[in-house]
Every structure is written in structure tokens, then in C-alpha cells.
Coordinates of C-alpha atoms and ligand atoms in Angstrom, one line a residue:
X1 CA 47.7 -27.8 -40.6
X2 CA 48.6 -25.1 -37.7
X3 CA 46.4 -22.4 -40.1
X4 CA 43.9 -25.3 -39.8
X5 CA 43.9 -25.1 -36.1
X6 CA 43.9 -21.5 -35.7
X7 CA 40.7 -21.1 -38.0
X8 CA 39.0 -23.8 -36.1
X9 CA 39.8 -22.1 -32.6
X10 CA 39.0 -19.0 -34.2
X11 CA 35.6 -20.5 -35.9
X12 CA 35.1 -21.9 -31.7
X13 CA 36.1 -18.9 -30.1
X14 CA 33.5 -16.8 -32.6
X15 CA 30.7 -19.3 -31.8
X16 CA 31.1 -19.3 -28.2
X17 CA 31.0 -15.8 -28.0
X18 CA 28.1 -15.3 -30.2
X19 CA 25.9 -18.1 -27.9
X20 CA 26.7 -15.8 -24.9
X21 CA 25.7 -12.6 -26.5
X22 CA 22.7 -14.6 -27.8
X23 CA 21.7 -16.1 -24.6
X24 CA 21.8 -12.3 -22.8
X25 CA 20.2 -10.5 -25.7
X26 CA 16.8 -11.7 -25.1
X27 CA 17.0 -10.9 -21.9
X28 CA 18.1 -7.5 -22.5
X29 CA 15.8 -6.9 -25.5
X30 CA 12.7 -8.4 -23.9
X31 CA 12.7 -6.6 -20.6
X32 CA 9.8 -7.6 -18.4
X33 CA 8.3 -4.6 -16.3
X34 CA 6.3 -4.9 -13.3
X35 CA 4.6 -1.9 -11.4
X36 CA 4.3 -2.4 -7.5
X37 CA 1.9 0.1 -6.1
X38 CA 1.9 0.5 -2.1
X39 CA 0.0 2.7 0.0
X40 CA 2.4 4.1 2.9
X41 CA 5.1 6.3 2.7
X42 CA 8.4 4.9 1.5
X43 CA 10.4 4.8 4.7
X44 CA 7.6 2.7 5.9
X45 CA 8.0 -1.0 6.7
X46 CA 5.7 -2.4 3.8
X47 CA 7.9 -0.3 1.2
X48 CA 11.2 -1.2 2.6
X49 CA 10.3 -4.4 2.3
X50 CA 8.6 -4.0 -1.5
X51 CA 12.3 -2.2 -2.4
X52 CA 14.1 -5.9 -0.8
X53 CA 11.8 -7.9 -2.9
X54 CA 12.3 -5.6 -6.6
X55 CA 16.4 -5.9 -5.5
X56 CA 16.0 -9.9 -5.2
X57 CA 13.8 -10.4 -8.3
X58 CA 16.2 -8.1 -10.6
X59 CA 19.3 -9.8 -9.2
X60 CA 18.2 -13.5 -9.6
X61 CA 16.9 -12.7 -13.2
X62 CA 19.8 -11.0 -14.0
X63 CA 18.0 -8.0 -15.1
X64 CA 15.1 -10.1 -16.9
X65 CA 13.0 -8.4 -14.6
X66 CA 12.5 -4.9 -13.8
X67 CA 10.2 -3.8 -11.1
X68 CA 9.3 0.3 -10.6
X69 CA 8.1 0.7 -7.2
X70 CA 5.0 3.2 -6.7
X71 CA 5.3 3.5 -2.6
X72 CA 3.3 6.3 -0.8
X73 CA -0.6 5.4 -2.6
X74 CA 1.2 7.2 -5.9
X75 CA -0.7 4.0 -7.8
X76 CA -2.9 2.5 -5.6
X77 CA -4.4 3.6 -2.4
X78 CA -4.7 1.1 0.8
X79 CA -8.2 0.5 0.3
X80 CA -8.4 0.3 -3.7
X81 CA -5.2 -1.8 -3.9
X82 CA -7.1 -5.3 -3.8
X83 CA -9.1 -4.5 -6.7
X84 CA -6.3 -2.5 -8.5
X85 CA -4.4 -5.4 -8.9
X86 CA -7.4 -7.4 -10.0
X87 CA -8.3 -4.8 -12.5
X88 CA -4.5 -4.9 -14.1
X89 CA -4.0 -1.0 -12.7
X90 CA -0.8 -2.2 -11.0
X91 CA 0.6 -5.3 -11.7
X92 CA 1.8 -6.0 -7.9
X93 CA 0.5 -4.4 -4.9
X94 CA 1.0 -4.9 -0.8
X95 CA -2.5 -4.8 0.9
X96 CA -3.4 -4.9 4.7
X97 CA -5.8 -7.1 5.0
X98 CA -7.0 -5.9 8.4
X99 CA -8.6 -2.5 6.6
X100 CA -11.1 -5.0 5.0
X101 CA -12.0 -7.6 7.7
X102 CA -15.2 -9.1 6.3
X103 CA -13.4 -9.4 2.8
X104 CA -9.8 -11.4 4.1
X105 CA -11.9 -13.5 6.6
X106 CA -9.7 -16.4 7.0
X107 CA -6.1 -15.0 7.1
X108 CA -7.2 -11.8 8.7
X109 CA -8.0 -14.2 11.7
X110 CA -4.2 -14.1 12.4
X111 CA -5.1 -10.5 13.9
X112 CA -7.4 -11.8 16.6
X113 CA -5.9 -11.5 19.8
X114 CA -4.2 -15.2 20.2
X115 CA -0.7 -13.9 21.7
X116 CA 1.4 -14.0 18.6
X117 CA 4.6 -12.5 20.2
X118 CA 6.1 -10.8 17.3
X119 CA 6.2 -10.3 13.8
X120 CA 8.6 -13.0 12.6
X121 CA 6.3 -15.6 14.2
X122 CA 2.8 -13.2 12.7
X123 CA 4.8 -13.5 9.2
X124 CA 5.3 -17.5 9.7
X125 CA 2.0 -18.0 10.5
X126 CA 0.0 -16.0 8.4
X127 CA 1.9 -17.5 5.3
X128 CA 1.3 -21.3 6.4
X129 CA -2.5 -20.5 7.2
X130 CA -2.7 -19.3 3.9
X131 CA -0.8 -22.2 2.2
X132 CA -3.1 -24.5 4.1
X133 CA -6.3 -22.9 3.7
X134 CA -6.1 -21.3 0.4
X135 CA -8.9 -18.7 0.8
X136 CA -11.6 -17.8 -2.1
X137 CA -10.5 -14.2 -1.5
X138 CA -7.3 -15.2 -3.4
X139 CA -8.9 -16.9 -6.2
X140 CA -8.2 -13.7 -8.6
X141 CA -4.8 -12.8 -7.6
X142 CA -1.2 -14.7 -7.0
X143 CA 0.2 -14.6 -3.6
X144 CA 3.9 -13.4 -3.7
X145 CA 4.3 -13.1 -0.1
X146 CA 2.7 -12.3 3.2
X147 CA 3.7 -10.8 6.5
X148 CA 2.6 -9.6 9.7
X149 CA 3.9 -6.1 11.7
X150 CA 4.7 -6.5 15.6
X151 CA 2.0 -6.7 18.2
X152 CA 0.0 -3.3 18.9
X153 CA 0.7 -0.9 21.7
X154 CA -1.1 2.5 22.8
X155 CA 1.1 5.3 21.7
X156 CA -1.0 8.5 23.3
X157 CA -0.7 12.0 23.8
X158 CA -1.6 11.7 27.3
X159 CA -0.8 8.9 29.6
X160 CA -2.5 5.6 29.4
X161 CA -1.8 3.6 33.5
X162 CA -5.0 2.0 33.4
X163 CA -8.7 0.8 31.8
X164 CA -9.6 3.9 33.4
X165 CA -7.4 6.2 31.0
X166 CA -8.9 4.7 28.0
X167 CA -12.2 5.7 28.8
X168 CA -13.5 7.9 26.1
X169 CA -10.1 8.5 24.8
X170 CA -10.1 9.0 20.9
X171 CA -7.5 6.7 19.5
X172 CA -7.1 6.1 15.8
X173 CA -7.4 2.1 14.7
X174 CA -8.1 0.0 11.7
X175 CA -10.1 -2.7 10.7
X176 CA -10.3 -5.6 13.9
X177 CA -8.2 -3.9 16.0
X178 CA -11.5 -0.7 16.5
X179 CA -13.3 -3.6 18.3
X180 CA -10.4 -4.4 20.8
X181 CA -10.2 -0.4 21.3
X182 CA -13.9 -0.2 21.9
X183 CA -13.7 -3.4 24.4
X184 CA -11.1 -1.8 26.7
X185 CA -13.3 1.4 26.7
X186 CA -12.2 3.8 24.1
X187 CA -13.4 5.2 21.0
X188 CA -11.6 4.1 18.1
X189 CA -11.3 6.6 14.6
X190 CA -10.9 4.4 11.7
X191 CA -8.3 5.4 9.5
X192 CA -5.9 3.8 7.4
X193 CA -1.9 4.8 8.9
X194 CA -1.0 7.3 6.1
X195 CA -3.8 9.4 7.3
X196 CA -3.2 9.3 11.1
X197 CA -0.2 12.0 10.8
X198 CA -2.4 14.7 10.1
X199 CA -5.4 13.3 12.6
X200 CA -2.4 13.8 15.2
X201 CA -1.3 16.9 14.7
X202 CA -5.0 18.7 14.2
X203 CA -5.6 16.8 17.4
X204 CA -9.0 14.6 15.9
X205 CA -7.1 12.0 17.8
X206 CA -5.4 11.6 20.7
X207 CA -2.9 8.7 19.8
X208 CA -3.4 5.2 18.0
X209 CA -3.0 1.8 18.4
X210 CA -0.5 0.0 16.0
X211 CA 3.3 -1.6 16.2
X212 CA 5.9 0.8 17.8
X213 CA 8.0 1.0 14.5
X214 CA 5.7 3.7 13.5
X215 CA 6.9 6.0 16.4
X216 CA 10.2 6.4 14.7
X217 CA 8.8 5.9 10.9
X218 CA 6.0 8.6 11.0
X219 CA 7.8 10.5 13.7
X220 CA 4.9 9.9 15.9
X221 CA 6.9 10.5 19.2
X222 CA 7.0 13.7 18.4
X223 CA 3.2 13.6 19.1
X224 CA 3.2 11.0 21.3
X225 CA 5.2 11.3 24.7
X226 CA 3.5 8.0 26.5
X227 CA 3.2 4.4 25.1
X228 CA 1.2 1.9 27.2
X229 CA 2.7 -1.8 26.6
X230 CA -0.7 -3.8 25.6
X231 CA 1.6 -6.3 23.2
X232 CA -1.8 -7.1 21.6
X233 CA -2.6 -8.0 17.8
X234 CA -0.7 -7.9 14.9
X235 CA -1.8 -6.8 11.1
X236 CA -1.9 -9.3 8.4
X237 CA -0.5 -7.9 5.0
X238 CA -0.6 -9.6 1.6
X239 CA 1.7 -8.7 -1.4
X240 CA -0.2 -10.1 -4.5
X241 CA 0.1 -10.2 -8.5
X242 CA -2.0 -9.7 -11.0
X243 CA -2.8 -13.3 -12.5
X244 CA -3.0 -12.9 -15.9
X245 CA 0.0 -11.4 -15.5
X246 CA 1.8 -13.6 -13.5
X247 CA 0.6 -16.5 -15.7
X248 CA 2.1 -14.2 -18.6
X249 CA 5.9 -14.5 -17.0
X250 CA 8.3 -16.9 -18.3
X251 CA 8.9 -20.6 -16.1
X252 CA 12.2 -19.3 -14.6
X253 CA 10.6 -15.9 -13.5
X254 CA 7.9 -17.2 -11.5
X255 CA 10.5 -20.3 -9.7
X256 CA 12.2 -17.4 -8.7
X257 CA 9.2 -15.3 -7.3
X258 CA 8.0 -18.7 -5.8
X259 CA 11.2 -18.8 -4.0
X260 CA 11.2 -15.9 -2.4
X261 CA 7.9 -16.6 -1.2
X262 CA 8.9 -17.5 2.2
X263 CA 12.4 -15.7 2.2
X264 CA 10.5 -12.6 2.0
X265 CA 7.8 -13.4 4.6
X266 CA 11.0 -14.1 7.0
X267 CA 12.9 -11.3 5.8
X268 CA 10.4 -8.7 6.6
X269 CA 9.3 -10.1 10.0
X270 CA 12.5 -10.0 11.0
X271 CA 13.3 -6.1 9.8
X272 CA 9.7 -5.5 11.5
X273 CA 11.2 -6.8 15.2
X274 CA 14.5 -5.1 14.7
X275 CA 12.7 -1.6 13.5
X276 CA 10.7 -2.0 16.3
X277 CA 13.9 -2.1 18.8
X278 CA 15.2 1.2 17.2
X279 CA 12.0 3.0 17.4
X280 CA 11.3 2.2 21.2
X281 CA 15.5 3.2 21.8
X282 CA 15.3 6.5 19.6
X283 CA 12.0 7.2 21.1
X284 CA 13.5 7.2 24.4
X285 CA 16.4 8.7 24.0
X286 CA 15.8 11.3 21.2
X287 CA 11.8 12.1 22.2
X288 CA 11.7 11.6 26.1
X289 CA 9.1 8.9 25.5
X290 CA 8.0 7.2 28.5
X291 CA 6.8 3.9 28.5
X292 CA 4.0 2.4 30.4
X293 CA 4.1 -1.4 31.3
X294 CA 1.0 -2.9 32.8
X295 CA 1.0 -4.7 36.1
X296 CA 0.2 -8.3 35.5
X297 CA -3.1 -7.4 37.8
X298 CA -3.8 -4.5 35.8
X299 CA -2.9 -6.7 32.4
X300 CA -5.0 -9.6 33.3
X301 CA -8.1 -7.0 33.4
X302 CA -7.6 -5.8 29.8
X303 CA -7.1 -9.4 28.7
X304 CA -10.3 -10.4 30.0
X305 CA -12.1 -7.9 28.1
X306 CA -11.0 -9.2 24.7
X307 CA -12.1 -12.9 25.1
X308 CA -15.1 -12.5 23.5
X309 CA -13.6 -11.5 20.3
X310 CA -12.4 -15.0 19.2
X311 CA -16.0 -16.3 19.9
X312 CA -17.4 -14.0 17.8
X313 CA -15.0 -14.4 15.2
X314 CA -15.8 -18.1 15.3
X315 CA -19.9 -17.8 14.9
X316 CA -19.1 -15.1 12.1
X317 CA -16.4 -17.9 10.4
X318 CA -18.7 -20.6 10.9
X319 CA -21.9 -19.2 9.2
X320 CA -20.0 -18.3 6.4
X321 CA -19.1 -22.1 6.3
X322 CA -15.4 -22.0 7.3
X323 CA -13.9 -24.7 9.7
X324 CA -13.4 -21.7 12.3
X325 CA -12.1 -23.9 15.0
X326 CA -9.3 -25.7 13.1
X327 CA -8.3 -22.4 11.7
X328 CA -8.0 -21.1 15.6
X329 CA -5.7 -23.8 16.5
X330 CA -3.9 -24.0 13.7
X331 CA -2.8 -20.2 14.4
X332 CA -2.1 -21.0 18.1
X333 CA 0.0 -24.4 16.9
X334 CA 1.9 -22.9 14.5
X335 CA 2.7 -19.5 16.5
X336 CA 4.0 -21.6 19.4
Ligands
LIG1 N1 -1.1 -1.6 12.2 C1 -1.6 -1.3 10.8 C2 -0.4 -1.7 10.0 C3 1.1 -1.0 10.1 C4 1.7 -1.0 11.2 N2 2.9 0.1 10.7 C5 2.5 0.1 9.5 C6 3.2 1.0 9.0 C7 2.7 1.6 7.6 C8 1.2 1.3 6.9 C9 0.8 0.5 7.7 C10 1.3 -0.4 8.9 C11 -2.2 -0.2 10.8 O1 -2.1 0.2 11.8 O2 -2.5 0.3 10.2

């Protein structure tokens, strides 16, 4: 009787261990490998959020998924990102939508001068706009998350204290921000963020217009000793995945990714807002950068120059059959 009991127990233990092993084995054997492309260098915020997403996906799928990350344009560059993901050159890619204003009309409305105050607000507003309108521009991919940077400011080698100082100043901007600089009288020079490092060193541009974390992340504070606080417009980003690849994933992996969508937007927004604070403190302390605030009277002059931009966008979006006013109103209420 005792012998039988021992035998039954041993058999049970054996079956249990086997079950545990078998349930783990396919996970290890059939590891899903995904390539994630990004255009700026590793220390910058789009890549930091990529590494965080990788860690979370690998953890939450118990290692079933392995994400291989390619920062610095090593797999796909800024402009070829969307098409590269659609074509399957990368499984996942991070795109800066503002670099292609005509392609991502709906989501780029978040980069209009509508007073979005920080990256957290921008990121959540953008994702809501995407979910509400599901723009056609994303029909060939699956959106994994979206986020924005913080509002843009002028970083320059010469002080900019008034609109008069902006006159003819060569400043780097990209996408929709170019028309903002033009409205302020500057001379916008278009190029993606990574190209700006050399342009500043060579003197092709006298500064740039973007969120302030780049002062530290790209060490622009070494060249730009002045920052004029305009706090104008965010840039929308999207992380997209090749549709066929996504469809081939097991349900549990899809679930992990979809559960991360909003969480990642929020995480990135918060991370960006923190980086801005650190970058400002570092630029002041270590690089002796002067931060220039515009008086309310001067700021009103700057703002007045931008009124036409929203009207222009509405006109263009309407022509494309989009509910332009509703989109603008949604952005205003979502970002309150
Ligand atoms: N402001 C956009 C986007 C942007 C802001 N910070 C970074 C860092 C790395 C790449 C892009 C961006 C821009 O000026 O390009």
C-alpha cells in the first residue's frame, strides 16, 4: 500500500514537472524575434522609450518575444521609416509624423499652435485623436503607441529677445514648424533632428526650434548659449508595426502590446517632461545658457503671427473631406 502510494506520488510529481517544462518549452523554442527601427541616436527620448517598451514586452511575455532594437537610423532612417515598416524591412518603427505633414494630416493637427502645455498632455491627446478618427494614413500598419515631445523653444547662438531678432535668422526646423519660424520672420532650414548636430557645428544654421531636452541629449547647449521661451507646438510621433507581422503573433502577445499602448504614451510623456527639467537645469549650470522669457506684450505679438496657421490647416483638411473643425475642437478639449 505504502509502495503504491509512493509510486502514485512519484508519477504525479513527474507529470507535474513535465507539464511545467512542456508549457515553458514552446516559449523558449519558438522565440518570436522582432526588429524595431528608430532614427535618432540611442540616448534621445524616442530611443529611451523604445528600450523601455522592449523590456516591458519581453518581461510581460515571459521571454516569448525578443525585441532587437536599432537606434540611430541603422535599420531605417527618419523619412523612410513608414514605408520601410509597411514593406517589412523592419517589423516595428518609430516615426516623427511632423516630418511628413501631408501624409499624416489628422494626427499632425496636434502640432498646430493650440496651446498643448506639455508632453504628457500632448501624448494622451494625440492617442485619443488617433483612436477617435483612425486616420487612413495608418491603414497598412498597426499602431503600438503614440506620443509627443514637449512644446518647442528657440535655441540659438545669438540672443533672440524680440521678433526683430528673429528676422532672417537661419534656424533649423522640420515639417509644420517651418511655417511657424517663417511667420516669426526667421529663415527655416528643414532637416531631421540627427542632421542638426553637424549643421550647428558647421554654422549652416544659427540655432533650432524644438523641445529643450535636446540641449542635453544632443549637447546643443555647447553651441546654443541662448534659449527663448516660446513654448509653442509639440511634434507627434507614432510607433507602428508591420500588419502581417502583427497578425501572425499569438493572441497573448497581441494583448500585451495593446495593453501597453496607452501606458507607453503616458510613460513617454512623463519621461520627456522630466528630461526637459533636467536639461534646463544642466544647460544653466554646466553650460551657462541664458534663458530668455518674452514679456506678455511681446509674446502676444508672437502668438498673433500664428493665427493663420490653424485656419490654413482647416481649409486644407476640409478639402480632403476631413471633419477639420471637430478635430481641432477635440484637440482643445482633450488637452484641457
Ligand atoms: N521636435 C522634433 C522632434 C524631436 C524632439 N526631440 C527629438 C529627439 C530626437 C529626434 C526627434 C526629436 C524635431 O525637432 O525634430
